[in-house]
Coordinates of C-alpha atoms in Angstrom, one line a residue:
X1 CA 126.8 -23.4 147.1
X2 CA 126.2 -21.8 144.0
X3 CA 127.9 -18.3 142.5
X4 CA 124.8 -16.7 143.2
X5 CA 124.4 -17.5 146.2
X6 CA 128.2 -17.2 147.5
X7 CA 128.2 -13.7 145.3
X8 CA 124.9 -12.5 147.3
X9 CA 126.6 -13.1 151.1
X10 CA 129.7 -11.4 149.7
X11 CA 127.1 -8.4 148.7
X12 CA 125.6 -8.1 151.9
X13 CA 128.5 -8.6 154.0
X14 CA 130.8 -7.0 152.1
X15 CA 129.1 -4.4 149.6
X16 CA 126.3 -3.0 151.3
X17 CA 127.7 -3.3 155.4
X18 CA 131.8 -3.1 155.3
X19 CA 132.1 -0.7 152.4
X20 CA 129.3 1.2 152.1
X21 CA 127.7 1.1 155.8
X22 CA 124.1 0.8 154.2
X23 CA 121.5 1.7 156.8
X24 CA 119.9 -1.0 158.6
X25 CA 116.7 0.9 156.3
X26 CA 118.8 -0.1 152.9
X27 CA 119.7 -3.1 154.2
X28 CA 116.0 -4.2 154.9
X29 CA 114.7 -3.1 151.5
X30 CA 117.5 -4.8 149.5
X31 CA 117.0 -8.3 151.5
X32 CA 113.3 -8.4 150.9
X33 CA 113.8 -7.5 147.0
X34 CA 115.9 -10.4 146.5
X35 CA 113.7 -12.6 149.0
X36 CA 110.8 -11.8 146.9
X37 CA 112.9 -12.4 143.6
X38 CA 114.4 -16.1 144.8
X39 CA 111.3 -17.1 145.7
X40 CA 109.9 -15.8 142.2
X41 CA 112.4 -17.8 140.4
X42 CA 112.4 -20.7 142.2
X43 CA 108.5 -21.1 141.4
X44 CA 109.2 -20.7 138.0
X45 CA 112.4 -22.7 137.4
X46 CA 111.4 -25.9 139.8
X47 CA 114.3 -24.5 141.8
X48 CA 115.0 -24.4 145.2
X49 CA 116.5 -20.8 145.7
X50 CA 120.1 -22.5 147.3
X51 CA 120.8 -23.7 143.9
X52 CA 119.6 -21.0 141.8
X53 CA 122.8 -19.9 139.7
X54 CA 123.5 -16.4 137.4
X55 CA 121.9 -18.0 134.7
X56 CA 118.5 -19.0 136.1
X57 CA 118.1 -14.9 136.8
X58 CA 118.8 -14.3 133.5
X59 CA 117.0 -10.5 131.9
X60 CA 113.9 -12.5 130.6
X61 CA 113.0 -13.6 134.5
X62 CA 114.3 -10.2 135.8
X63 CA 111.7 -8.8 133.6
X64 CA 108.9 -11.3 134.4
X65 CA 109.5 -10.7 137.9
X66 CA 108.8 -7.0 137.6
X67 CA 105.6 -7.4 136.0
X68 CA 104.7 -9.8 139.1
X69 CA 105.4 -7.1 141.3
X70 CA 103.3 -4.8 139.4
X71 CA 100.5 -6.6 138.1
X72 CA 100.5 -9.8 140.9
X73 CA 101.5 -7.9 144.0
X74 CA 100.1 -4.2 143.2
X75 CA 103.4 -2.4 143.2
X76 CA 103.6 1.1 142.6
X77 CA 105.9 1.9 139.4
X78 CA 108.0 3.6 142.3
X79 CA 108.1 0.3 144.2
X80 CA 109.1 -1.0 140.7
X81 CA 112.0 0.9 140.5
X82 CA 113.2 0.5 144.0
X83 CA 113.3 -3.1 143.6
X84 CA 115.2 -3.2 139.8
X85 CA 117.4 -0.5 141.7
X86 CA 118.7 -2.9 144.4
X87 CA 118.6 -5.7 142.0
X88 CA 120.8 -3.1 139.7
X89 CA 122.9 -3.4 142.4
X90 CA 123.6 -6.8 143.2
X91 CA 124.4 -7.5 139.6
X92 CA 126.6 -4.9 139.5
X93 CA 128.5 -6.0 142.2
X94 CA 128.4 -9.2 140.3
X95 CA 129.9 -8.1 137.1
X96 CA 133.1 -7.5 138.8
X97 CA 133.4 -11.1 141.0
X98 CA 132.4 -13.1 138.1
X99 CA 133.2 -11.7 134.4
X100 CA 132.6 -15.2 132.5
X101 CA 129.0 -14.1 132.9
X102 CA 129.5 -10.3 131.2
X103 CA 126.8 -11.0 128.6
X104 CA 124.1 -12.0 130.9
X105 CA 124.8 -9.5 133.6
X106 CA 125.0 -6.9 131.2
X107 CA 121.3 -7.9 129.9
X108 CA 119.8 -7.5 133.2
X109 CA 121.6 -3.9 133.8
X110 CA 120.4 -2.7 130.5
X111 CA 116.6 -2.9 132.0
X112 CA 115.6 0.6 132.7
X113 CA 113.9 1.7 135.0
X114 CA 110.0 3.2 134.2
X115 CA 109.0 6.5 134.2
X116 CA 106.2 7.3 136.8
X117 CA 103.8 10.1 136.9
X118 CA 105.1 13.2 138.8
X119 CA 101.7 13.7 141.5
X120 CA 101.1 17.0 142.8
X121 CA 102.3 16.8 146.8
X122 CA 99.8 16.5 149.4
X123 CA 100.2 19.5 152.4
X124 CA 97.9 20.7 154.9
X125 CA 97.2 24.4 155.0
X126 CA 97.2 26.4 158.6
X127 CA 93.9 26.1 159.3
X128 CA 94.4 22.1 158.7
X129 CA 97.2 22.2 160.7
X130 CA 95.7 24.1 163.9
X131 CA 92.5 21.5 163.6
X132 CA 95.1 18.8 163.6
X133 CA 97.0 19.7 166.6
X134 CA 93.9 20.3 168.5
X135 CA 92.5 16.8 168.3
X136 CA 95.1 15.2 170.8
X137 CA 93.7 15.5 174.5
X138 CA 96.2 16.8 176.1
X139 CA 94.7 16.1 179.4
X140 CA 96.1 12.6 178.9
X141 CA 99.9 11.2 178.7
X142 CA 99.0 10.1 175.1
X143 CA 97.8 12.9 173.9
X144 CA 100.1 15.5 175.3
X145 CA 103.0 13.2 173.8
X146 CA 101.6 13.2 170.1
X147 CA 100.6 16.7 170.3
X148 CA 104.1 17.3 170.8
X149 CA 106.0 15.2 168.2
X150 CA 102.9 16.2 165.8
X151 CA 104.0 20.4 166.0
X152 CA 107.6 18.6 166.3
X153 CA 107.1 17.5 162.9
X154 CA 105.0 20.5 161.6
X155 CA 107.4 22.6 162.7
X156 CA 110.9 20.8 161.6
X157 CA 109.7 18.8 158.7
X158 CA 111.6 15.6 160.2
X159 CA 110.8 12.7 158.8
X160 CA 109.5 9.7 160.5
X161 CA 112.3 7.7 160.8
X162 CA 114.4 10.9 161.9
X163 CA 111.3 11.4 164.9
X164 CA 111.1 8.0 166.4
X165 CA 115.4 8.1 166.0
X166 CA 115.1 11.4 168.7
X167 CA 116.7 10.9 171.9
X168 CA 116.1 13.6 174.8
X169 CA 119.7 14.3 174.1
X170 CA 118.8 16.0 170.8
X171 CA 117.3 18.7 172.2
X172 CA 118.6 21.8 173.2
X173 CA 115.4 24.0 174.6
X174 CA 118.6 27.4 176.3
X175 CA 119.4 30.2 174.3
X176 CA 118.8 29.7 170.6
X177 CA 117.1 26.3 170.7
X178 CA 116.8 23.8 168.0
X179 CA 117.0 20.1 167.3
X180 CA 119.7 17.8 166.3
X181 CA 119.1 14.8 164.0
X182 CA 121.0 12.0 162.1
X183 CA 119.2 11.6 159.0
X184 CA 118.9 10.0 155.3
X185 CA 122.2 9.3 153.7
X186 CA 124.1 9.3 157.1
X187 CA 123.7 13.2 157.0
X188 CA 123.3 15.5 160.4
X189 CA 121.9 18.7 160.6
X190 CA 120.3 21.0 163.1
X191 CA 117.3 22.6 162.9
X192 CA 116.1 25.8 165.1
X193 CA 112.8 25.9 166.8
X194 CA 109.8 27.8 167.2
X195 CA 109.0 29.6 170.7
X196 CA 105.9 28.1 170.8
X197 CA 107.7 24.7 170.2
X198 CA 109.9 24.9 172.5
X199 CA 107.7 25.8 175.3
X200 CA 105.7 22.6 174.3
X201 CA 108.5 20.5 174.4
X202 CA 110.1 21.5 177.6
X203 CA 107.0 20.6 179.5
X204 CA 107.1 17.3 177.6
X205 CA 110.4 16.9 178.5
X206 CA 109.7 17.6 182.1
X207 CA 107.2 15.2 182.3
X208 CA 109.1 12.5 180.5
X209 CA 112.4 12.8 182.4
X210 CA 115.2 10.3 181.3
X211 CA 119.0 10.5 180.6
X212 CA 120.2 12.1 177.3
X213 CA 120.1 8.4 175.6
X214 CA 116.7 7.9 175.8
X215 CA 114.2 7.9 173.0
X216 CA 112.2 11.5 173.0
X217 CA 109.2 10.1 172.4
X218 CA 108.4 6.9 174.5
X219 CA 105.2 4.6 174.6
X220 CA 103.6 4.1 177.6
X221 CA 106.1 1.0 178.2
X222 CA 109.2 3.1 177.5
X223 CA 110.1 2.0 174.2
X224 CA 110.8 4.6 171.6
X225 CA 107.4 5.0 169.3
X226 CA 107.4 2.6 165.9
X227 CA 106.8 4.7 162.1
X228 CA 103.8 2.8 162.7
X229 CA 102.5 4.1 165.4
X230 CA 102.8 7.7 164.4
X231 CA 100.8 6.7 161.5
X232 CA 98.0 5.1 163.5
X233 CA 98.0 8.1 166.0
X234 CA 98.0 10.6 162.8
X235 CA 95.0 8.9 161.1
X236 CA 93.0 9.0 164.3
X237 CA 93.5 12.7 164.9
X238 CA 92.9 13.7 161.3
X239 CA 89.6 11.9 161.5
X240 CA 88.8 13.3 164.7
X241 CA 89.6 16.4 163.3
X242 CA 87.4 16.2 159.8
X243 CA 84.1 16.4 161.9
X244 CA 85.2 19.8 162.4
X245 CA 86.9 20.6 159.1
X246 CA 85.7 18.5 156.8
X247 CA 88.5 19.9 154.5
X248 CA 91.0 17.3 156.1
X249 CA 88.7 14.0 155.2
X250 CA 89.6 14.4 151.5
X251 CA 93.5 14.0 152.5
X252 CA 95.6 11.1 153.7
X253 CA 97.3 12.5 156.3
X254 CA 100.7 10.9 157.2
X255 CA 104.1 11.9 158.5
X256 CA 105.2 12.7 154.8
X257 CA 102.3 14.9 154.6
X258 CA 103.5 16.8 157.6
X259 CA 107.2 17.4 156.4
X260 CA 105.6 18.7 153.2
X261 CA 103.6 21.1 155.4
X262 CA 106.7 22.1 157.0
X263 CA 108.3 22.9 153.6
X264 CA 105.1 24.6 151.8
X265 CA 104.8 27.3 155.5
X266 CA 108.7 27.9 154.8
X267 CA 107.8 28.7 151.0
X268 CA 104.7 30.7 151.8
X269 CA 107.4 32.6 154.0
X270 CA 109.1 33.8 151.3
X271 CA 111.9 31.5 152.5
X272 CA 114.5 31.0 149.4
X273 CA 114.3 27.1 148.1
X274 CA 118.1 26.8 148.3
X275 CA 117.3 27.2 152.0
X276 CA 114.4 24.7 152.5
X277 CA 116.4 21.7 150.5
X278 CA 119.2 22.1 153.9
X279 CA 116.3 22.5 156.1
X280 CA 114.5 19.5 155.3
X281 CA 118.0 17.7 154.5
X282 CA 117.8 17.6 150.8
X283 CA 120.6 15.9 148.7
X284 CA 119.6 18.3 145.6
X285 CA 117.8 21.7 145.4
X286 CA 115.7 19.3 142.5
X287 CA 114.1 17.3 144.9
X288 CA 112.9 20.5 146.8
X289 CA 111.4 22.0 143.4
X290 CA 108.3 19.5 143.8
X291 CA 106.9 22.3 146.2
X292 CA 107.2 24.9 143.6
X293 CA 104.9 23.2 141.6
X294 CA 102.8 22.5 144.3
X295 CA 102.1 26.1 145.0
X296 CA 98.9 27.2 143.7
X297 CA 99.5 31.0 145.6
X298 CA 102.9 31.2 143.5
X299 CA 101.0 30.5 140.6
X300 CA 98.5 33.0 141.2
X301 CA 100.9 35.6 142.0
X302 CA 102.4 35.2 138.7
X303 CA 98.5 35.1 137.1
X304 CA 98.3 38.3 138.4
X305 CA 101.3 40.0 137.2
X306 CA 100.8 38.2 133.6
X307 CA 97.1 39.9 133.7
X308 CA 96.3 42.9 131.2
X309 CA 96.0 46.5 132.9
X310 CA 92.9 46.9 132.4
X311 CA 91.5 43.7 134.5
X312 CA 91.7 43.4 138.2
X313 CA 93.7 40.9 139.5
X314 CA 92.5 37.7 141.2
X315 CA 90.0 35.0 140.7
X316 CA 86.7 35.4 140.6
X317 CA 84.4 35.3 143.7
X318 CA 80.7 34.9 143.4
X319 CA 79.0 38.2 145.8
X320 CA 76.8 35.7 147.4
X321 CA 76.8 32.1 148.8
X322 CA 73.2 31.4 146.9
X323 CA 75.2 32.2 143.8
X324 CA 78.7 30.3 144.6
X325 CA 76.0 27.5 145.1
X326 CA 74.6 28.1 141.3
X327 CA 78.0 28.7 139.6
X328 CA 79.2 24.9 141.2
X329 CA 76.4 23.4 139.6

C-alpha cells in the first residue's frame, strides 16, 4: 500500500470520524471528491488508484482535475470549491504524517479557491406561498402530509436535511409550542411555532400516531421521507400551483427556496438580523446579510427617504392597465 493510500484510511478513520465526528453529510462529500479525483488520476497517469502515491497528485494534476470538474462534468465554481476544500483537507492532514513531501504538499495548498458570483436569493412572496400550500389535496394522506411539512418549513426555515431528520419526539404542540432540531455543524436549537402551525401539525400528528422515535414525516411505507422526495413533491405543487399564479413558473422552487422565504417574512417583520441568523441556525450574522440584499422593499424604503422634498415618494405606477401595457413595450 502506498502513503497515499495508507495516509487517506488514516484521514477517514481518524481525521474526519474519531476527531472531528464529521457528519455522515461531510463524510459523503469528502469520499466522492477523492473517488472522483483517484479515478481522474489514474486515467491520466496509467495508474491503478491502489498505487497512486503523493507524487502522482502533484499541484499540476490537482489543477487539471479542477478544470475537469468544471469544464468536463459541469461543476458549479461552488462545487469547485467544495471539492479543492476537502482535497485542502486531506493534504493537510498529510503534511503533518509525511513531511519528506513539504514541497509538494505545500503546492497543492497554495491553490486558491475561485471567486464566484454572489446571486441575488430566490424567496417566494405571501401570495406565492398561500398558492403553494394550497396545491396539496389534503383530502388525501399525501397531501395532508406535505401540506404540513411544506408550512413546517415556511414557517421554521428548517432545512431539508433538518425536516426529513424530525422525529414526532421533536415536537412539542402544549403551552408555548415549538420545534427541536439537531442541525448543521452538530448545533441544536429550538424554534417556536405559529398557531396556525401547530394546529396543522397536531392533526397530523394524530393521524400519524407513533412513539417519540419515529420519523415526523413518514412515506406511505413508514420510512422517514428522502431530500429527494421533498424536492419531487415541491416541484409538483409549484407547478400545480403556476396555472393559478403564473408568478411561481419563473422560480425553482426547492426546500432552500422555502427557508429563504422563512427568513425574508422574518425581515419584512421588522425582525432584527442578529435574530434571524439564530433562528435559521446561522454560524455568522454574514451569512444572514444575503437577505439584506435581497430585499427590494428595504431598498425602496431607503429610495424614499433619499428622495428630494419636493417629489412624492414611490415608483411610478401607470393610471391605467392600457397604459402599463404601452410603457412595457
Amino acid at each position: 500500500m502506498t502513503a497515499i493510500a495508507a495516509t487517506m484510511q488514516a484521514f477517514f478513520t481518524e481525521r474526519l470520524i474519531a476527531q472531528r465526528r464529521a457528519s455522515p453529510h461531510t463524510i459523503a462529500a469528502y469520499r466522492d471528491t477523492l473517488r472522483l479525483l483517484l479515478g481522474f488520476a489514474a486515467q491520466r497517469t496509467g495508474t491503478s488508484p491502489c498505487r497512486l502515491d503523493i507524487a502522482d497528485l502533484d499541484a499540476p494534476v490537482i489543477s487539471a482535475f479542477l478544470d475537469h470538474l468544471e469544464h468536463e462534468r459541469g461543476n458549479t465554481i461552488r462545487s469547485r470549491n467544495a471539492r479543492l476544500a476537502a482535497i485542502h483537507s486531506l493534504f493537510g492532514f498529510t503534511a503533518l504524517r509525511h513531511p519528506e513531501h513539504a514541497a509538494d504538499i505545500a503546492r497543492v495548498l497554495a491553490i486558491p479557491p475561485k471567486r464566484a458570483d454572489q446571486t441575488i436569493v430566490t424567496f417566494l412572496t405571501a401570495t406565492e406561498t398561500e398558492a403553494l400550500l394550497a396545491a396539496p389535496d389534503r383530502a388525501t394522506r399525501t397531501g395532508r402530509r406535505d401540506h404540513a411539512w411544506i408550512l413546517l418549513a415556511v414557517q421554521t426555515g428548517l432545512r431539508a436535511s433538518e425536516l426529513t431528520a424530525l422525529t414526532c419526539g421533536d415536537v412539542h404542540l402544549g403551552a408555548g409550542a415549538y420545534v427541536a432540531c439537531h442541525g448543521k455543524g452538530r448545533k441544536d436549537r429550538i424554534t417556536p411555532l405559529a398557531p396556525g402551525t401547530v394546529t396543522t401539525l397536531r392533526a397530523w400528528l394524530a393521524e400519524n400516531t407513533g412513539t417519540p422515535g419515529d420519523p415526523l414525516f413518514t412515506t406511505i411505507r413508514g420510512g422517514p421521507m428522502s431530500r429527494d422526495a421533498l424536492q419531487q413533491r415541491l416541484t409538483l405543487y409549484a407547478t400545480a400551483a403556476g396555472t393559478t399564479w403564473p408568478a411561481l413558473t419563473s422560480k425553482n422552487v426547492t426546500p432552500h427556496v422555502l427557508r429563504h422565504s422563512a427568513a425574508m417574512a422574518l425581515l419584512h417583520a421588522g425582525v432584527d438580523i442578529t435574530v434571524i441568523a439564530l433562528w435559521l441556525g446561522h454560524e455568522s450574522v454574514t451569512t444572514t446579510q444575503i437577505y439584506l440584499q435581497a430585499d427590494m422593499a428595504l431598498k425602496q424604503q431607503a429610495l424614499d427617504r433619499t428622495t428630494p422634498p419636493a417629489s412624492a415618494p414611490g415608483r411610478y405606477k401607470p393610471p391605467d392597465q392600457l397604459l402599463a401595457f404601452l410603457e412595457a413595450l
